[in-house]
Short mmCIF file of C-alpha atoms in Angstrom, two decimals:
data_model
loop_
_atom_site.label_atom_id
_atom_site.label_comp_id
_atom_site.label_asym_id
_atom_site.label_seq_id
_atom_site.Cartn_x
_atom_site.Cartn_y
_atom_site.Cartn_z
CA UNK A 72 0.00 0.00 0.00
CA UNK A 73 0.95 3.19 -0.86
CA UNK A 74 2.30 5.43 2.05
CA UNK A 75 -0.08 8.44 0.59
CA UNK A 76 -3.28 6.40 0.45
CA UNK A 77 -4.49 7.68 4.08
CA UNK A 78 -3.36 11.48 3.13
CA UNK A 79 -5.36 10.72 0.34
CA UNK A 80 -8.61 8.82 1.55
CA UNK A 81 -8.61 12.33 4.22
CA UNK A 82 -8.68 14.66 1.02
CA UNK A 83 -11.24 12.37 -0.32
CA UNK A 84 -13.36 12.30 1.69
CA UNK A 85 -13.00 16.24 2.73
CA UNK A 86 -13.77 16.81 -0.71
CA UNK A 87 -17.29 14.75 -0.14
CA UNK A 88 -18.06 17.07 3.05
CA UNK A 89 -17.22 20.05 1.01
CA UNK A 90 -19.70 18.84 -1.95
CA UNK A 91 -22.35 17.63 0.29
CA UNK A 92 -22.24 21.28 2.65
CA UNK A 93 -22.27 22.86 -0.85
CA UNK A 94 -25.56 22.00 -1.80
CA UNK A 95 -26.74 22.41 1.35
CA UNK A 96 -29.86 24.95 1.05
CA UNK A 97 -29.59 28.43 3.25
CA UNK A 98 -34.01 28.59 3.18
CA UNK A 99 -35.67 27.46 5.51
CA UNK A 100 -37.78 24.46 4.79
CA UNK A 101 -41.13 24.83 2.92
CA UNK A 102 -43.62 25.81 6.24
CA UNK A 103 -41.17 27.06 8.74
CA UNK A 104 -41.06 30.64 9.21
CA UNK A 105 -38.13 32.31 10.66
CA UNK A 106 -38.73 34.70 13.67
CA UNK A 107 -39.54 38.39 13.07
CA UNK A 108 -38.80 40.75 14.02
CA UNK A 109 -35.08 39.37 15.62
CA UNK A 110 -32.87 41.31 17.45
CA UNK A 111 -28.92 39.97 16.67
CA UNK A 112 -27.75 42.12 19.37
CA UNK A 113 -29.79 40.37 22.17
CA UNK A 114 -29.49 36.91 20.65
CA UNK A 115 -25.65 37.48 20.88
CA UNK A 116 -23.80 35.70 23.57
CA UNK A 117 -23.37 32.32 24.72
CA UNK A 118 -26.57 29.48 24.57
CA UNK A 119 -26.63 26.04 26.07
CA UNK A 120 -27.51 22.97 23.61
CA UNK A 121 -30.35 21.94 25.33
CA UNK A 122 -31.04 19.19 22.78
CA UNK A 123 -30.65 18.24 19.03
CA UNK A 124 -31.22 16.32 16.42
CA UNK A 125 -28.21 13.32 16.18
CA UNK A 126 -25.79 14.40 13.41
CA UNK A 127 -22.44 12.64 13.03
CA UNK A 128 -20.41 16.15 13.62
CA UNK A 129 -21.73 16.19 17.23
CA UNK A 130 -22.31 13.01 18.19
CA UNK A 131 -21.55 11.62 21.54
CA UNK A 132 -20.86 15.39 22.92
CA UNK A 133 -21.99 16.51 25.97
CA UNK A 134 -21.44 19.88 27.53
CA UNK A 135 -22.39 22.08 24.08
CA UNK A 136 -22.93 25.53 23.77
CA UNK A 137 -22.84 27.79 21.13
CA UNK A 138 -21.65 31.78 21.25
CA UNK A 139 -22.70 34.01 18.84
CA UNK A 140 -20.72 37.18 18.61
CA UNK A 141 -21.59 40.13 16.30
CA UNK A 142 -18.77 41.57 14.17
CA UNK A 143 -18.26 44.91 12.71
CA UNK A 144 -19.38 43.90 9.13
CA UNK A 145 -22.30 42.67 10.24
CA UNK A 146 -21.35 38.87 10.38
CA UNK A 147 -21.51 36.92 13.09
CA UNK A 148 -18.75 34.61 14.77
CA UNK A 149 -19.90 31.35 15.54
CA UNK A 150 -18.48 29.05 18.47
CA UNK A 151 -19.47 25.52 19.09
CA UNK A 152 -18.14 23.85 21.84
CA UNK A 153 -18.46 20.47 23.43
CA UNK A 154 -17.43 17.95 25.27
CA UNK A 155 -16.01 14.58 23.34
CA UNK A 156 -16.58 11.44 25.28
CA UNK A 157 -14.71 9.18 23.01
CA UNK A 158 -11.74 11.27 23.39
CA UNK A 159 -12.24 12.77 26.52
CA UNK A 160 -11.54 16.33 25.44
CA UNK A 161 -13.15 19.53 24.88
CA UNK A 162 -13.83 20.15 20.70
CA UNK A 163 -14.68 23.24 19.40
CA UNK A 164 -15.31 24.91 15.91
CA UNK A 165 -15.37 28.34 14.56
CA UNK A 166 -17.76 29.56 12.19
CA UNK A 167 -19.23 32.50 10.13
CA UNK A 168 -22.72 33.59 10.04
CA UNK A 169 -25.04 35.76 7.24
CA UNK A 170 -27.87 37.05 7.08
CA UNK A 171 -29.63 35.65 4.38
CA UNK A 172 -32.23 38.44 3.81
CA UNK A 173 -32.97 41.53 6.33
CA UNK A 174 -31.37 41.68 9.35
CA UNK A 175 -34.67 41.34 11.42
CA UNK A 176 -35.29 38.13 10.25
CA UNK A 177 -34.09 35.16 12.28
CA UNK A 178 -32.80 33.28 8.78
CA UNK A 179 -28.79 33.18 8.61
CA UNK A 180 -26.53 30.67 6.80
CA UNK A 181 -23.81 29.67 8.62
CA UNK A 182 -20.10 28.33 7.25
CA UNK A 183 -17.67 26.12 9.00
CA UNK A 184 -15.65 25.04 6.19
CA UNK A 185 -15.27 28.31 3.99
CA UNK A 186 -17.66 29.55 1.08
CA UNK A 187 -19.81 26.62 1.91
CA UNK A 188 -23.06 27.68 3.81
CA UNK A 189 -25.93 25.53 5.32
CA UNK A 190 -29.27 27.66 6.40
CA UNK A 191 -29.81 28.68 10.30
CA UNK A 192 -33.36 29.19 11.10
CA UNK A 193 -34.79 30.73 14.49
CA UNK A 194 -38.04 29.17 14.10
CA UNK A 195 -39.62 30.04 17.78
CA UNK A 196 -37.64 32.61 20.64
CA UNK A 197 -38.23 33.21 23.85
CA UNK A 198 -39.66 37.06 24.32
CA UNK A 199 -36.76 37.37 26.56
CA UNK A 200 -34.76 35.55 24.39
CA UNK A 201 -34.38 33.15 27.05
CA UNK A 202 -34.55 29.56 24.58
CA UNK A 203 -34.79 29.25 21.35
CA UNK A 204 -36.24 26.39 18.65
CA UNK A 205 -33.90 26.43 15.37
CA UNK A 206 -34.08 24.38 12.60
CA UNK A 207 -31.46 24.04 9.65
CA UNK A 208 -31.58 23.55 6.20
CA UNK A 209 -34.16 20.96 6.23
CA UNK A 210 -36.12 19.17 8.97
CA UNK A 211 -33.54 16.61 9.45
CA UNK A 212 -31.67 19.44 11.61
CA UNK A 213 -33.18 20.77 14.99
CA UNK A 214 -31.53 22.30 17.80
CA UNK A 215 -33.18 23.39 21.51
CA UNK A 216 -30.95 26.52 22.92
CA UNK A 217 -31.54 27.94 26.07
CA UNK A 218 -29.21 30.54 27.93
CA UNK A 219 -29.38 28.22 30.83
CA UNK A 220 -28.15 24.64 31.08
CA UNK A 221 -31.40 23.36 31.58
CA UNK A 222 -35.30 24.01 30.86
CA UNK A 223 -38.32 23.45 33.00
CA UNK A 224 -40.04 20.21 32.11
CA UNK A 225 -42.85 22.28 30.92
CA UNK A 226 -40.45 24.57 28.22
CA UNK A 227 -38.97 21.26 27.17
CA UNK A 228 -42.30 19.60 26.60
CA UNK A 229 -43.68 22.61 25.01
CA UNK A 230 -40.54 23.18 22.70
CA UNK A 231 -40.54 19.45 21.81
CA UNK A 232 -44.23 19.69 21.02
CA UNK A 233 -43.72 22.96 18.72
CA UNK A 234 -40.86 21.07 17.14
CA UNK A 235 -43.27 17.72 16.27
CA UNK A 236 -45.90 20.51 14.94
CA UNK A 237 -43.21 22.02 12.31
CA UNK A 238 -42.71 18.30 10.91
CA UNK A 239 -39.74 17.88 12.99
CA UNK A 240 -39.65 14.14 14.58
CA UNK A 241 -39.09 15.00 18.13
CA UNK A 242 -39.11 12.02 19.53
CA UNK A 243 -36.04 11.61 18.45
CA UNK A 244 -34.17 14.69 20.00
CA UNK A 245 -31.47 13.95 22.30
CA UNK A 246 -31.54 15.86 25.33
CA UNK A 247 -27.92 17.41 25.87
CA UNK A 248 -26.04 16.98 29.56
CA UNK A 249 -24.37 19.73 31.40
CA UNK A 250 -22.84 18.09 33.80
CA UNK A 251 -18.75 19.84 33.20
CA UNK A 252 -17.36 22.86 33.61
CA UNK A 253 -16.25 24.72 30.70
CA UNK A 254 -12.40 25.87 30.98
CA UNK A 255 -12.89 28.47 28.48
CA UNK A 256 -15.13 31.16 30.07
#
């Protein structure tokens, strides 16, 4: 064997990541209407992943949160961070998020991996912007964020009921443990 195949069975299958985030759509899915009006300013800071759909990028984490920060061009940074069981470490990725219309409308597409973008859709916020329901670029994507680590059982049950109601299948959410201490504040 070849001393470059694993070098290149990585950029192989980067290349199929990059492909598949490409054609990822930045709408939101047919029925699901983003919040307006939105206020980026008080949906900045850091939110607890209360729980989520299973995706292969975060599964087996524990411990996520996600902090949005503004920027002066109007972007917004993006930082996920969680816990990795299998490796026993803290992960964490940086990302870039656009509007994809006006400002005031709870629709963004966010990129992880360059000029790629998948959509980021506010689909029901807390008045106080206390938790928030978002969905991604199609129903197969559903987070629960909440600026504490946990929800009353009656948020949680009315979230995961407004989630089944938009066509996502709540039942199978996975309800997120905060059980560590983040070292980065």
């Amino acid at each position: 064997m070849s001393p470059y195949f694993p070098l290149l069975r990585r950029a192989m299958a980067l290349c199929a990541l990059l492909v598949v985030t490409a054609c990822t759509s930045t709408r939101p899915p047919e029925g699901i209407t983003p919040v307006s009006p939105f206020d980026v300013q008080r949906y900045a800071g850091r939110w607890y992943e209360v729980a989520r759909l299973d995706h292969s990028f975060e599964r087996g984490m524990s411990d996520v949160t996600a902090t949005y920060q503004l920027q002066s061009d109007g972007s917004v940074r993006v930082l996920n961070r969680g816990f990795d069981s299998a490796k026993n470490d803290w992960r964490q990725a940086v990302g870039k998020a656009l509007f994809t219309g006006d400002a005031s409308t709870a629709s963004l597409k966010v990129s992880f991996f360059g000029p790629f973008y998948g959509g980021y859709h506010v689909a029901a916020l807390d008045a106080d912007y206390q938790w928030a329901l978002v969905v991604g670029p199609d129903r197969g994507y559903c987070w629960i964020l909440s600026r504490s680590k946990q929800l009353t059982p009656a948020v949680r049950e009315q979230l995961a009921a407004r989630a089944q109601a938009l066509g996502i299948d709540a039942q199978s959410l996975i309800w997120v443990t905060h059980d560590r201490t983040d070292p980065q504040p």
